[in-house]
mmCIF file of C-alpha atoms in Angstrom:
data_model
loop_
_atom_site.group_PDB
_atom_site.id
_atom_site.type_symbol
_atom_site.label_atom_id
_atom_site.label_comp_id
_atom_site.label_asym_id
_atom_site.label_seq_id
_atom_site.Cartn_x
_atom_site.Cartn_y
_atom_site.Cartn_z
ATOM 1 C CA MET W 1160 33.211 -25.513 -9.226
ATOM 2 C CA ASP W 1161 32.703 -21.700 -8.772
ATOM 3 C CA LEU W 1162 30.536 -21.170 -11.686
ATOM 4 C CA THR W 1163 29.853 -17.412 -10.780
ATOM 5 C CA GLY W 1164 33.624 -16.769 -10.753
ATOM 6 C CA LEU W 1165 33.898 -18.640 -13.990
ATOM 7 C CA THR W 1166 31.173 -16.677 -15.741
ATOM 8 C CA LEU W 1167 32.678 -13.369 -14.655
ATOM 9 C CA ARG W 1168 36.188 -14.552 -15.993
ATOM 10 C CA VAL W 1169 34.786 -15.322 -19.353
ATOM 11 C CA ALA W 1170 32.600 -12.273 -19.509
ATOM 12 C CA ALA W 1171 35.741 -10.183 -18.436
ATOM 13 C CA ALA W 1172 38.236 -11.785 -20.967
ATOM 14 C CA ARG W 1173 36.316 -10.554 -24.033
ATOM 15 C CA PRO W 1174 33.196 -8.615 -23.117
ATOM 16 C CA HIS W 1175 30.320 -8.222 -25.622
ATOM 17 C CA VAL W 1176 29.806 -4.431 -25.768
ATOM 18 C CA LEU W 1177 26.473 -2.782 -26.417
ATOM 19 C CA LEU W 1178 27.426 0.967 -27.722
ATOM 20 C CA ALA W 1179 24.832 3.468 -26.942
ATOM 21 C CA ALA W 1180 25.629 6.672 -28.817
ATOM 22 C CA VAL W 1181 24.085 9.736 -27.879
ATOM 23 C CA PRO W 1182 23.826 12.987 -30.112
ATOM 24 C CA GLY W 1183 26.834 14.944 -30.003
ATOM 25 C CA GLY W 1184 28.779 11.740 -29.546
ATOM 26 C CA ALA W 1185 29.884 10.665 -33.085
ATOM 27 C CA ALA W 1186 33.587 11.031 -32.458
ATOM 28 C CA VAL W 1187 33.298 8.916 -29.079
ATOM 29 C CA ARG W 1188 31.290 6.331 -31.054
ATOM 30 C CA LEU W 1189 34.048 6.113 -33.830
ATOM 31 C CA ALA W 1190 36.778 5.944 -31.320
ATOM 32 C CA ALA W 1191 34.907 3.072 -29.494
ATOM 33 C CA GLU W 1192 34.236 1.134 -32.759
ATOM 34 C CA ARG W 1193 37.939 1.434 -33.705
ATOM 35 C CA LEU W 1194 39.224 0.245 -30.322
ATOM 36 C CA LEU W 1195 36.677 -2.554 -30.173
ATOM 37 C CA ARG W 1196 37.851 -3.926 -33.613
ATOM 38 C CA ALA W 1197 41.466 -3.694 -32.479
ATOM 39 C CA ARG W 1198 40.780 -5.541 -29.254
ATOM 40 C CA ASP W 1199 38.631 -8.163 -31.079
ATOM 41 C CA TRP W 1200 35.719 -7.248 -28.731
ATOM 42 C CA PRO W 1201 32.391 -8.403 -30.053
ATOM 43 C CA GLN W 1202 29.933 -5.580 -30.472
ATOM 44 C CA ALA W 1203 26.564 -6.471 -29.096
ATOM 45 C CA SER W 1204 23.326 -5.334 -31.240
ATOM 46 C CA THR W 1205 20.871 -6.130 -28.511
ATOM 47 C CA PRO W 1206 20.868 -5.822 -24.674
ATOM 48 C CA ALA W 1207 20.374 -9.693 -24.444
ATOM 49 C CA GLN W 1208 23.674 -10.249 -26.035
ATOM 50 C CA ALA W 1209 25.904 -7.611 -24.010
ATOM 51 C CA ASP W 1210 27.986 -7.789 -20.886
ATOM 52 C CA LEU W 1211 29.101 -4.103 -21.123
ATOM 53 C CA LEU W 1212 27.078 -1.096 -21.783
ATOM 54 C CA LEU W 1213 29.177 1.665 -23.164
ATOM 55 C CA VAL W 1214 27.447 5.294 -23.236
ATOM 56 C CA ALA W 1215 29.287 7.167 -25.895
ATOM 57 C CA GLY W 1216 28.920 10.918 -25.876
ATOM 58 C CA PRO W 1217 27.821 14.047 -23.477
ATOM 59 C CA ASP W 1218 25.196 13.767 -20.725
ATOM 60 C CA LEU W 1219 21.630 14.112 -22.060
ATOM 61 C CA PRO W 1220 19.146 14.179 -19.169
ATOM 62 C CA GLU W 1221 16.264 13.297 -21.621
ATOM 63 C CA LEU W 1222 17.911 10.060 -22.507
ATOM 64 C CA ARG W 1223 18.434 8.864 -19.089
ATOM 65 C CA THR W 1224 15.225 6.938 -18.787
ATOM 66 C CA PRO W 1225 15.824 4.873 -22.080
ATOM 67 C CA LEU W 1226 19.272 4.340 -20.895
ATOM 68 C CA GLU W 1227 18.102 2.845 -17.660
ATOM 69 C CA ARG W 1228 15.706 0.507 -19.291
ATOM 70 C CA LEU W 1229 18.315 -0.489 -21.753
ATOM 71 C CA TRP W 1230 20.603 -1.213 -18.729
ATOM 72 C CA ARG W 1231 17.760 -3.356 -16.896
ATOM 73 C CA ASP W 1232 17.377 -5.510 -20.182
ATOM 74 C CA MET W 1233 21.052 -6.762 -20.214
ATOM 75 C CA PRO W 1234 21.597 -9.931 -18.185
ATOM 76 C CA ALA W 1235 23.998 -10.336 -15.529
ATOM 77 C CA PRO W 1236 26.892 -10.288 -14.897
ATOM 78 C CA ARG W 1237 26.935 -6.833 -16.542
ATOM 79 C CA ALA W 1238 28.759 -3.618 -16.262
ATOM 80 C CA ARG W 1239 28.084 0.094 -17.576
ATOM 81 C CA VAL W 1240 30.562 2.941 -18.244
ATOM 82 C CA HIS W 1241 30.331 6.433 -19.911
ATOM 83 C CA ALA W 1242 32.869 7.898 -22.102
ATOM 84 C CA ARG W 1243 31.911 11.531 -22.778
ATOM 85 C CA THR W 1244 35.100 12.266 -25.059
ATOM 86 C CA ALA W 1245 37.097 10.156 -27.461
ATOM 87 C CA ASP W 1246 39.826 10.473 -25.068
ATOM 88 C CA GLU W 1247 38.016 8.701 -22.251
ATOM 89 C CA VAL W 1248 36.892 5.675 -24.189
ATOM 90 C CA GLU W 1249 40.069 3.510 -23.609
ATOM 91 C CA ASP W 1250 39.870 4.131 -19.660
ATOM 92 C CA ALA W 1251 36.034 3.412 -19.843
ATOM 93 C CA LEU W 1252 36.598 0.060 -21.564
ATOM 94 C CA ASN W 1253 39.235 -0.873 -19.230
ATOM 95 C CA ALA W 1254 37.070 0.010 -16.307
ATOM 96 C CA GLY W 1255 34.175 -1.848 -17.696
ATOM 97 C CA ARG W 1256 36.384 -4.930 -18.123
ATOM 98 C CA ALA W 1257 37.523 -4.585 -14.608
ATOM 99 C CA LEU W 1258 34.208 -4.264 -13.155
ATOM 100 C CA LEU W 1259 33.069 -7.655 -14.933
ATOM 101 C CA GLY W 1260 35.877 -9.558 -13.236
ATOM 102 C CA PRO W 1261 35.572 -11.591 -10.241
ATOM 103 C CA PRO W 1262 35.367 -9.600 -6.960
ATOM 104 C CA ALA W 1263 38.657 -11.117 -5.469
ATOM 105 C CA VAL W 1264 40.553 -9.759 -8.605
ATOM 106 C CA ARG W 1265 38.673 -6.634 -9.403
ATOM 107 C CA PRO W 1266 40.869 -3.651 -8.667
ATOM 108 C CA ALA W 1267 39.860 -1.241 -6.004
ATOM 109 C CA SER W 1268 40.132 1.713 -8.471
ATOM 110 C CA ALA W 1269 37.505 -0.141 -10.743
ATOM 111 C CA ALA W 1270 34.589 0.119 -8.411
ATOM 112 C CA PRO W 1271 34.742 3.546 -6.623
ATOM 113 C CA PRO W 1272 31.800 4.431 -4.397
ATOM 114 C CA ALA W 1273 28.341 4.846 -5.912
ATOM 115 C CA ASP W 1274 26.784 8.303 -5.723
ATOM 116 C CA ALA W 1275 23.127 8.869 -4.646
ATOM 117 C CA GLY W 1276 21.812 7.417 -7.912
ATOM 118 C CA GLY W 1277 23.939 4.271 -7.784
ATOM 119 C CA HIS W 1278 26.463 5.588 -10.278
ATOM 120 C CA ARG W 1279 30.065 4.795 -9.937
ATOM 121 C CA LYS W 1280 32.568 7.465 -10.974
ATOM 122 C CA GLY W 1281 36.164 6.574 -12.162
ATOM 123 C CA ASP W 1282 39.048 9.015 -12.227
ATOM 124 C CA HIS W 1283 38.604 9.385 -15.887
ATOM 125 C CA GLY W 1284 35.171 10.786 -15.299
ATOM 126 C CA ALA W 1285 33.191 7.637 -17.059
ATOM 127 C CA ARG W 1286 30.072 6.563 -15.190
ATOM 128 C CA GLU W 1287 30.343 2.818 -14.151
ATOM 129 C CA ARG W 1288 27.950 0.224 -12.625
ATOM 130 C CA HIS W 1289 28.347 -3.366 -12.118
ATOM 131 C CA GLU W 1290 25.894 -6.246 -11.134
ATOM 132 C CA GLY W 1291 26.266 -9.874 -10.607
ATOM 133 C CA ASP W 1292 23.967 -12.540 -9.338
ATOM 134 C CA ASP W 1293 21.358 -10.281 -8.112
ATOM 135 C CA HIS W 1294 20.123 -9.254 -11.431
ATOM 136 C CA THR W 1295 16.554 -10.483 -12.753
ATOM 137 C CA PRO W 1296 16.765 -9.814 -16.361
ATOM 138 C CA GLY W 1297 13.778 -7.811 -17.729
ATOM 139 C CA HIS W 1298 11.678 -7.714 -20.819
ATOM 140 C CA ASP W 1299 13.229 -10.906 -22.139
ATOM 141 C CA GLY W 1300 15.889 -8.899 -23.902
ATOM 142 C CA HIS W 1301 13.768 -6.663 -25.790
ATOM 143 C CA GLY W 1302 15.527 -3.290 -25.366
ATOM 144 C CA ASP W 1303 16.307 0.014 -26.945
ATOM 145 C CA HIS W 1304 18.816 -1.786 -29.342
ATOM 146 C CA GLY W 1305 16.565 -4.591 -30.285
ATOM 147 C CA GLY W 1306 14.332 -4.883 -33.234
ATOM 148 C CA HIS W 1307 11.260 -3.445 -31.347
ATOM 149 C CA GLY W 1308 13.004 -0.092 -31.035
ATOM 150 C CA GLY W 1309 13.330 2.202 -28.198
ATOM 151 C CA HIS W 1310 11.503 2.495 -24.830
ATOM 152 C CA GLY W 1311 10.481 5.733 -23.141
ATOM 153 C CA GLY W 1312 6.803 5.523 -23.539
ATOM 154 C CA HIS W 1313 4.728 4.299 -26.390
ATOM 155 C CA GLY W 1314 2.130 7.333 -26.413
ATOM 156 C CA GLY W 1315 -1.444 7.391 -26.462
ATOM 157 C CA GLY W 1316 -2.025 5.708 -23.230
ATOM 158 C CA GLN W 1317 -1.563 2.335 -24.399
ATOM 159 C CA THR W 1318 -1.335 -0.712 -22.004
ATOM 160 C CA GLU W 1319 1.948 -2.566 -22.342
ATOM 161 C CA MET W 1320 2.487 -6.286 -22.653
ATOM 162 C CA PRO W 1321 5.439 -8.291 -21.448
ATOM 163 C CA GLY W 1322 8.520 -7.161 -23.709
ATOM 164 C CA GLY W 1323 7.693 -3.311 -23.445
ATOM 165 C CA LEU W 1324 5.285 -3.482 -26.442
ATOM 166 C CA PRO W 1325 1.877 -1.960 -26.305
ATOM 167 C CA MET W 1326 -1.163 -3.784 -26.756
ATOM 168 C CA ALA W 1327 -2.775 -3.275 -29.937
ATOM 169 C CA GLY W 1328 -5.831 -1.005 -30.357
ATOM 170 C CA GLN W 1329 -8.328 -0.549 -33.320
ATOM 171 C CA GLY W 1330 -8.590 1.836 -36.105
ATOM 172 C CA ALA W 1331 -9.478 2.334 -39.715
ATOM 173 C CA ASP W 1332 -6.501 1.447 -41.958
ATOM 174 C CA ARG W 1333 -5.842 3.282 -45.247
ATOM 175 C CA ASP W 1334 -8.380 1.356 -47.156
ATOM 176 C CA GLY W 1335 -11.068 2.049 -44.451
ATOM 177 C CA LEU W 1336 -10.963 -1.437 -43.008
ATOM 178 C CA THR W 1337 -10.851 -1.943 -39.340
ATOM 179 C CA LEU W 1338 -7.649 -3.539 -38.213
ATOM 180 C CA ASP W 1339 -5.613 -3.689 -34.924
ATOM 181 C CA GLN W 1340 -3.255 -0.644 -34.474
ATOM 182 C CA LEU W 1341 0.175 -1.107 -32.858
ATOM 183 C CA HIS W 1342 2.180 1.986 -31.659
ATOM 184 C CA LEU W 1343 5.853 1.000 -32.108
ATOM 185 C CA PRO W 1344 8.724 3.316 -31.386
ATOM 186 C CA LEU W 1345 11.975 2.893 -33.162
ATOM 187 C CA GLY W 1346 14.953 4.188 -31.267
ATOM 188 C CA PRO W 1347 16.658 5.875 -29.553
ATOM 189 C CA PHE W 1348 19.304 3.325 -29.050
ATOM 190 C CA LEU W 1349 18.892 0.675 -32.087
ATOM 191 C CA ALA W 1350 21.878 -0.801 -33.606
ATOM 192 C CA ASP W 1351 23.034 1.139 -37.000
ATOM 193 C CA TRP W 1352 20.632 3.837 -36.193
ATOM 194 C CA PRO W 1353 21.218 7.670 -35.840
ATOM 195 C CA ALA W 1354 22.222 8.605 -32.729
ATOM 196 C CA GLY W 1355 19.356 9.509 -30.049
ATOM 197 C CA LEU W 1356 16.511 9.550 -32.947
ATOM 198 C CA THR W 1357 13.018 8.336 -31.958
ATOM 199 C CA VAL W 1358 10.608 7.566 -34.679
ATOM 200 C CA ARG W 1359 7.013 6.396 -33.478
ATOM 201 C CA LEU W 1360 5.046 4.372 -35.866
ATOM 202 C CA VAL W 1361 1.247 3.416 -35.863
ATOM 203 C CA LEU W 1362 1.100 0.121 -37.474
ATOM 204 C CA GLN W 1363 -1.959 -1.956 -38.784
ATOM 205 C CA GLY W 1364 -0.694 -5.315 -39.939
ATOM 206 C CA ASP W 1365 2.841 -4.487 -41.128
ATOM 207 C CA VAL W 1366 2.158 -1.449 -42.880
ATOM 208 C CA VAL W 1367 2.942 1.980 -41.326
ATOM 209 C CA GLN W 1368 -0.074 4.253 -41.011
ATOM 210 C CA ARG W 1369 1.322 7.086 -39.231
ATOM 211 C CA VAL W 1370 4.853 8.373 -38.243
ATOM 212 C CA ASP W 1371 5.908 10.949 -35.549
ATOM 213 C CA VAL W 1372 9.406 12.026 -34.844
ATOM 214 C CA ASP W 1373 10.476 13.203 -31.465
ATOM 215 C CA GLU W 1374 12.665 16.252 -31.146
ATOM 216 C CA PRO W 1375 16.417 15.196 -30.792
ATOM 217 C CA ALA W 1376 17.408 15.286 -26.985
ATOM 218 C CA ARG W 1377 19.633 18.288 -26.237
ATOM 219 C CA PRO W 1378 23.030 17.798 -23.925
ATOM 220 C CA PHE W 1379 22.758 19.534 -20.613
ATOM 221 C CA ASP W 1380 25.674 21.386 -21.553
ATOM 222 C CA ASP W 1381 25.838 22.497 -25.262
ATOM 223 C CA ALA W 1382 29.804 22.986 -25.146
ATOM 224 C CA ALA W 1383 30.068 19.098 -24.879
ATOM 225 C CA ALA W 1384 28.512 18.313 -28.095
ATOM 226 C CA GLU W 1385 29.973 18.639 -31.514
ATOM 227 C CA ALA W 1386 28.669 17.904 -35.015
ATOM 228 C CA PHE W 1387 31.629 15.744 -35.906
ATOM 229 C CA TRP W 1388 31.004 15.198 -39.745
ATOM 230 C CA VAL W 1389 30.558 18.925 -40.333
ATOM 231 C CA GLN W 1390 33.443 20.183 -38.334
ATOM 232 C CA PRO W 1391 35.416 21.314 -41.613
ATOM 233 C CA TRP W 1392 32.330 23.365 -42.591
ATOM 234 C CA LEU W 1393 32.047 24.726 -39.151
ATOM 235 C CA ARG W 1394 35.526 25.925 -38.949
ATOM 236 C CA ALA W 1395 35.629 27.372 -42.431
ATOM 237 C CA ALA W 1396 32.170 29.250 -41.797
ATOM 238 C CA SER W 1397 33.930 30.857 -38.758
ATOM 239 C CA GLY W 1398 36.686 32.223 -41.048
ATOM 240 C CA GLU W 1399 39.372 29.536 -40.338
ATOM 241 C CA PRO W 1400 41.315 28.145 -43.514
ATOM 242 C CA VAL W 1401 40.410 24.624 -44.121
ATOM 243 C CA PRO W 1402 41.738 22.718 -47.034
ATOM 244 C CA VAL W 1403 39.187 21.273 -49.596
ATOM 245 C CA GLY W 1404 40.961 17.928 -49.042
ATOM 246 C CA GLU W 1405 40.095 17.838 -45.439
ATOM 247 C CA ALA W 1406 36.555 18.455 -46.102
ATOM 248 C CA VAL W 1407 36.229 15.910 -49.020
ATOM 249 C CA ARG W 1408 37.932 13.362 -46.882
ATOM 250 C CA ARG W 1409 35.559 13.895 -43.972
ATOM 251 C CA ARG W 1410 32.613 13.742 -46.375
ATOM 252 C CA ALA W 1411 33.708 10.440 -48.114
ATOM 253 C CA ALA W 1412 34.365 9.105 -44.620
ATOM 254 C CA ALA W 1413 30.721 10.131 -43.463
ATOM 255 C CA HIS W 1414 29.335 8.394 -46.698
ATOM 256 C CA LEU W 1415 31.119 5.263 -45.671
ATOM 257 C CA ASP W 1416 29.755 5.522 -42.134
ATOM 258 C CA SER W 1417 26.240 5.705 -43.645
ATOM 259 C CA LEU W 1418 26.950 2.950 -46.099
ATOM 260 C CA GLY W 1419 27.997 0.765 -43.315
ATOM 261 C CA ARG W 1420 24.660 1.265 -41.504
ATOM 262 C CA LEU W 1421 22.618 0.487 -44.575
ATOM 263 C CA LEU W 1422 24.627 -2.629 -45.350
ATOM 264 C CA ALA W 1423 24.186 -3.844 -41.822
ATOM 265 C CA VAL W 1424 20.544 -3.277 -41.787
ATOM 266 C CA ALA W 1425 20.367 -4.927 -45.239
ATOM 267 C CA GLY W 1426 22.085 -7.980 -43.797
ATOM 268 C CA TRP W 1427 25.542 -7.563 -45.349
ATOM 269 C CA PRO W 1428 27.726 -7.338 -42.350
ATOM 270 C CA ALA W 1429 31.033 -8.327 -44.006
ATOM 271 C CA GLU W 1430 30.948 -5.508 -46.316
ATOM 272 C CA ALA W 1431 29.537 -3.078 -43.650
ATOM 273 C CA VAL W 1432 32.893 -3.862 -41.767
ATOM 274 C CA ARG W 1433 34.650 -2.975 -44.936
ATOM 275 C CA ALA W 1434 32.831 0.348 -45.240
ATOM 276 C CA TRP W 1435 33.835 1.082 -41.651
ATOM 277 C CA ARG W 1436 37.480 0.149 -41.943
ATOM 278 C CA LEU W 1437 37.664 2.192 -45.022
ATOM 279 C CA ARG W 1438 36.056 5.199 -43.069
ATOM 280 C CA ASP W 1439 38.530 4.789 -40.261
ATOM 281 C CA ASP W 1440 41.578 4.818 -42.704
ATOM 282 C CA LEU W 1441 40.365 8.029 -44.129
ATOM 283 C CA LEU W 1442 39.722 9.726 -40.943
ATOM 284 C CA SER W 1443 43.258 8.619 -39.772
ATOM 285 C CA GLY W 1444 44.724 10.487 -42.725
ATOM 286 C CA ALA W 1445 45.633 7.532 -44.861
ATOM 287 C CA PRO W 1446 47.238 8.867 -48.271
ATOM 288 C CA ARG W 1447 45.054 8.509 -51.316
ATOM 289 C CA ALA W 1448 47.486 5.943 -52.896
ATOM 290 C CA ALA W 1449 46.938 3.626 -50.040
ATOM 291 C CA VAL W 1450 43.063 3.722 -49.894
ATOM 292 C CA ALA W 1451 42.241 4.186 -53.320
ATOM 293 C CA PRO W 1452 42.394 0.691 -54.665
ATOM 294 C CA ARG W 1453 40.467 -0.661 -51.809
ATOM 295 C CA LEU W 1454 37.747 2.137 -52.185
ATOM 296 C CA GLU W 1455 37.413 1.387 -55.953
ATOM 297 C CA ARG W 1456 36.991 -2.266 -55.297
ATOM 298 C CA PHE W 1457 34.499 -1.617 -52.513
ATOM 299 C CA THR W 1458 32.428 1.034 -54.473
ATOM 300 C CA ARG W 1459 32.450 -1.542 -57.474
ATOM 301 C CA ARG W 1460 31.408 -4.531 -55.628
ATOM 302 C CA VAL W 1461 28.635 -2.701 -53.498
ATOM 303 C CA GLY W 1462 27.329 -0.811 -56.754
ATOM 304 C CA ARG W 1463 27.055 -4.010 -58.797
ATOM 305 C CA SER W 1464 25.365 -6.186 -56.280
ATOM 306 C CA ARG W 1465 22.122 -7.231 -57.841
ATOM 307 C CA THR W 1466 20.925 -8.612 -54.429
ATOM 308 C CA LEU W 1467 21.055 -5.478 -52.729
ATOM 309 C CA ALA W 1468 19.617 -3.478 -55.543
ATOM 310 C CA TRP W 1469 16.625 -6.005 -55.600
ATOM 311 C CA LEU W 1470 16.262 -5.811 -51.817
ATOM 312 C CA THR W 1471 16.165 -1.919 -51.853
ATOM 313 C CA ARG W 1472 14.420 -1.257 -55.183
ATOM 314 C CA GLY W 1473 11.335 0.862 -55.115
ATOM 315 C CA ILE W 1474 11.501 1.640 -51.417
ATOM 316 C CA GLY W 1475 11.262 5.225 -50.117
ATOM 317 C CA VAL W 1476 10.909 6.726 -53.422
ATOM 318 C CA VAL W 1477 11.305 10.577 -53.495
ATOM 319 C CA THR W 1478 11.972 12.546 -56.688
ATOM 320 C CA ALA W 1479 14.788 15.109 -56.832
ATOM 321 C CA GLN W 1480 12.063 17.752 -57.396
ATOM 322 C CA LYS W 1481 9.897 16.727 -54.234
ATOM 323 C CA ALA W 1482 13.144 16.374 -52.138
ATOM 324 C CA ARG W 1483 14.283 20.150 -52.987
ATOM 325 C CA GLU W 1484 10.618 21.235 -52.208
ATOM 326 C CA ALA W 1485 11.137 19.687 -48.835
ATOM 327 C CA GLY W 1486 14.297 21.649 -48.217
ATOM 328 C CA VAL W 1487 16.511 18.470 -48.919
ATOM 329 C CA GLY W 1488 19.712 18.906 -50.828
ATOM 330 C CA GLY W 1489 22.956 16.918 -51.141
ATOM 331 C CA PRO W 1490 23.010 13.110 -52.179
ATOM 332 C CA ALA W 1491 19.374 12.431 -51.317
ATOM 333 C CA ALA W 1492 18.319 15.303 -53.723
ATOM 334 C CA ARG W 1493 20.686 14.376 -56.557
ATOM 335 C CA ALA W 1494 19.708 10.630 -56.223
ATOM 336 C CA GLY W 1495 16.126 11.519 -57.046
ATOM 337 C CA GLY W 1496 14.716 7.961 -56.396
ATOM 338 C CA ASP W 1497 14.419 5.059 -54.054
ATOM 339 C CA VAL W 1498 16.936 3.579 -51.443
ATOM 340 C CA THR W 1499 18.983 1.846 -54.207
ATOM 341 C CA SER W 1500 19.301 5.302 -55.931
ATOM 342 C CA ARG W 1501 20.570 6.924 -52.725
ATOM 343 C CA TYR W 1502 23.080 4.329 -51.750
ATOM 344 C CA ARG W 1503 24.673 4.363 -55.381
ATOM 345 C CA GLN W 1504 24.858 8.305 -55.109
ATOM 346 C CA TRP W 1505 26.721 8.073 -52.016
ATOM 347 C CA LEU W 1506 29.116 5.660 -53.987
ATOM 348 C CA ALA W 1507 29.255 7.802 -56.960
ATOM 349 C CA ASP W 1508 30.294 10.754 -54.346
ATOM 350 C CA ILE W 1509 33.112 8.907 -52.945
ATOM 351 C CA ARG W 1510 34.582 8.192 -56.135
ATOM 352 C CA HIS W 1511 34.328 11.821 -57.181
ATOM 353 C CA ASP W 1512 36.119 12.738 -53.995
ATOM 354 C CA LEU W 1513 38.911 10.213 -54.235
ATOM 355 C CA PRO W 1514 41.228 12.242 -56.306
ATOM 356 C CA ARG W 1515 40.738 15.523 -54.211
ATOM 357 C CA LEU W 1516 41.742 13.935 -50.706
ATOM 358 C CA GLU W 1517 44.924 15.904 -50.570
ATOM 359 C CA ASP W 1518 43.481 19.242 -52.216
ATOM 360 C CA PRO W 1519 45.051 22.251 -50.555
ATOM 361 C CA VAL W 1520 42.698 24.805 -51.795
ATOM 362 C CA PRO W 1521 40.659 26.657 -49.020
ATOM 363 C CA LEU W 1522 37.366 25.263 -48.576
ATOM 364 C CA ASP W 1523 34.381 27.483 -49.697
ATOM 365 C CA VAL W 1524 31.338 26.376 -47.840
ATOM 366 C CA ALA W 1525 28.927 27.841 -50.588
ATOM 367 C CA VAL W 1526 30.612 25.475 -53.125
ATOM 368 C CA GLU W 1527 31.350 22.256 -51.379
ATOM 369 C CA ASP W 1528 28.457 20.354 -49.788
ATOM 370 C CA SER W 1529 28.564 19.095 -46.289
ATOM 371 C CA PRO W 1530 27.921 15.198 -46.197
ATOM 372 C CA ARG W 1531 23.987 15.598 -46.132
ATOM 373 C CA GLY W 1532 23.860 18.672 -48.104
ATOM 374 C CA PRO W 1533 24.739 22.443 -48.323
ATOM 375 C CA TRP W 1534 25.743 23.634 -45.055
ATOM 376 C CA SER W 1535 23.967 26.154 -42.978
ATOM 377 C CA ALA W 1536 23.923 26.393 -39.326
ATOM 378 C CA GLU W 1537 20.435 28.051 -39.421
ATOM 379 C CA HIS W 1538 19.052 25.275 -41.532
ATOM 380 C CA PRO W 1539 21.115 22.106 -41.014
ATOM 381 C CA PRO W 1540 20.500 19.583 -43.789
ATOM 382 C CA SER W 1541 19.922 16.702 -41.392
ATOM 383 C CA ALA W 1542 16.809 18.809 -40.140
ATOM 384 C CA ALA W 1543 14.977 18.584 -43.536
ATOM 385 C CA LEU W 1544 16.066 14.707 -43.849
ATOM 386 C CA ILE W 1545 14.255 14.228 -40.577
ATOM 387 C CA ALA W 1546 11.277 16.178 -41.739
ATOM 388 C CA LEU W 1547 11.075 13.879 -44.747
ATOM 389 C CA LEU W 1548 10.897 10.741 -42.771
ATOM 390 C CA PRO W 1549 7.129 10.645 -42.211
ATOM 391 C CA ARG W 1550 6.300 11.237 -45.775
ATOM 392 C CA LEU W 1551 8.414 8.307 -46.982
ATOM 393 C CA LEU W 1552 7.573 5.940 -44.179
ATOM 394 C CA GLU W 1553 3.751 6.511 -44.090
ATOM 395 C CA GLY W 1554 2.454 3.499 -46.394
ATOM 396 C CA ALA W 1555 5.615 1.579 -46.269
ATOM 397 C CA GLU W 1556 5.929 -2.097 -44.808
ATOM 398 C CA LEU W 1557 7.800 -2.158 -41.315
ATOM 399 C CA ALA W 1558 10.498 -4.412 -42.888
ATOM 400 C CA ALA W 1559 11.272 -1.430 -45.336
ATOM 401 C CA ALA W 1560 11.175 1.218 -42.481
ATOM 402 C CA ARG W 1561 14.772 1.007 -41.370
ATOM 403 C CA LEU W 1562 16.203 0.655 -44.899
ATOM 404 C CA VAL W 1563 14.599 4.155 -45.656
ATOM 405 C CA VAL W 1564 16.062 5.559 -42.526
ATOM 406 C CA ALA W 1565 19.633 4.143 -43.341
ATOM 407 C CA SER W 1566 19.386 5.490 -46.803
ATOM 408 C CA LEU W 1567 18.867 8.976 -45.516
ATOM 409 C CA ASP W 1568 20.838 8.711 -42.388
ATOM 410 C CA PRO W 1569 20.203 11.972 -40.828
ATOM 411 C CA ASP W 1570 22.720 13.175 -38.267
ATOM 412 C CA PRO W 1571 21.033 14.471 -34.969
ATOM 413 C CA ASP W 1572 24.507 15.699 -34.009
ATOM 414 C CA GLU W 1573 23.954 18.592 -36.456
ATOM 415 C CA LEU W 1574 20.980 19.819 -34.561
ATOM 416 C CA VAL W 1575 22.435 19.745 -31.037
ATOM 417 C CA SER W 1576 26.036 20.679 -31.498
ATOM 418 C CA ARG W 1577 27.797 23.914 -30.066
ATOM 419 C CA GLY W 1578 28.318 25.795 -33.276
ATOM 420 C CA VAL W 1579 24.799 25.079 -34.548
ATOM 421 C CA VAL W 1580 23.116 25.875 -31.269
ATOM 422 C CA GLU W 1581 24.997 29.126 -31.006
ATOM 423 C CA VAL W 1582 23.833 30.222 -34.399
ATOM 424 C CA ALA W 1583 20.133 29.047 -33.676
ATOM 425 C CA ARG W 1584 20.219 31.016 -30.487
ATOM 426 C CA GLY W 1585 21.359 34.271 -32.503
#
């Protein structure tokens, strides 16, 4: 029996796809998630589960090293493709599936010659790579998507143990006791995590002692990156007439995207999928009458969940005053509380926006907030949310850290997109 051929055929029939979204690639990620659900291809949450790595978004040189480590952590058979725009996603997935097939049936067009770096380029411009039996799995499956966060250096000259984690040093904890310290990065390619964000934690026991946040990686070509969620505000700010209905529809979809992340991190995957399906319906232009009943049921079910509220209560508390003093606006400031308060604020905002999905009145960016706060290209709201993270994470337990990040859900695209970078440069 040809076990290798059988393994390749099984992998190619229904690949498990690890989606690595980079800053500026939100539209590509959304297109990929929609297509994966339509094809019923499972989306992997760790490299160990994946057959196919799909890089979504523009080329970011700063993230090539963690992407390579992510790739090395995937077991064979495996393939890798890159979709830089939403239009390339379908071709990239088709190419990845072809690369996973047995060599005898693999189309010649699916495996073009490799360049000097070992990468293959197809007609659609997606980067492709395939490996079979010669792969030796690395790091026992702990990669940038795994629960231990990203690679790319742990800082402080720490010696790494197997699995890519640093060996613990010692230091005084918040109570003055001497305990082992562990330097642990989260990101840049965790599942259900802001694209490309890297948060570096110093832990003693299971308590976060110190937090550093890396600057978001920037694309090689700024023109390739777009801040998808604030496009209506960018266009309106440039003088283009944009209906309010288009803006509030994008805002409600952004909140559903954020809710899906939080629900997935909290361990409620079925409701996370419902959030993302509703998000996609809004983005596809579904009329209010078609989505309103489902949105009402979703917001009521999530908002009334005692289990979710119990799990998130008292975590990541920031008052409305402290949030505004830190430059934070939008839902996080209006919520004025913990993780529970913030996700309930998203639900309230969605209900508020529902009646206005088809409002033709021109958008006034000074009146209507973007999804994460009042829009300003000089001071994108996500910059303040990212700056707030150390304050909220220090002193928190590690298990709560991802819930805190998910409840703020900063969008690194706002810091690297074409329109914002142009304004920042003057």
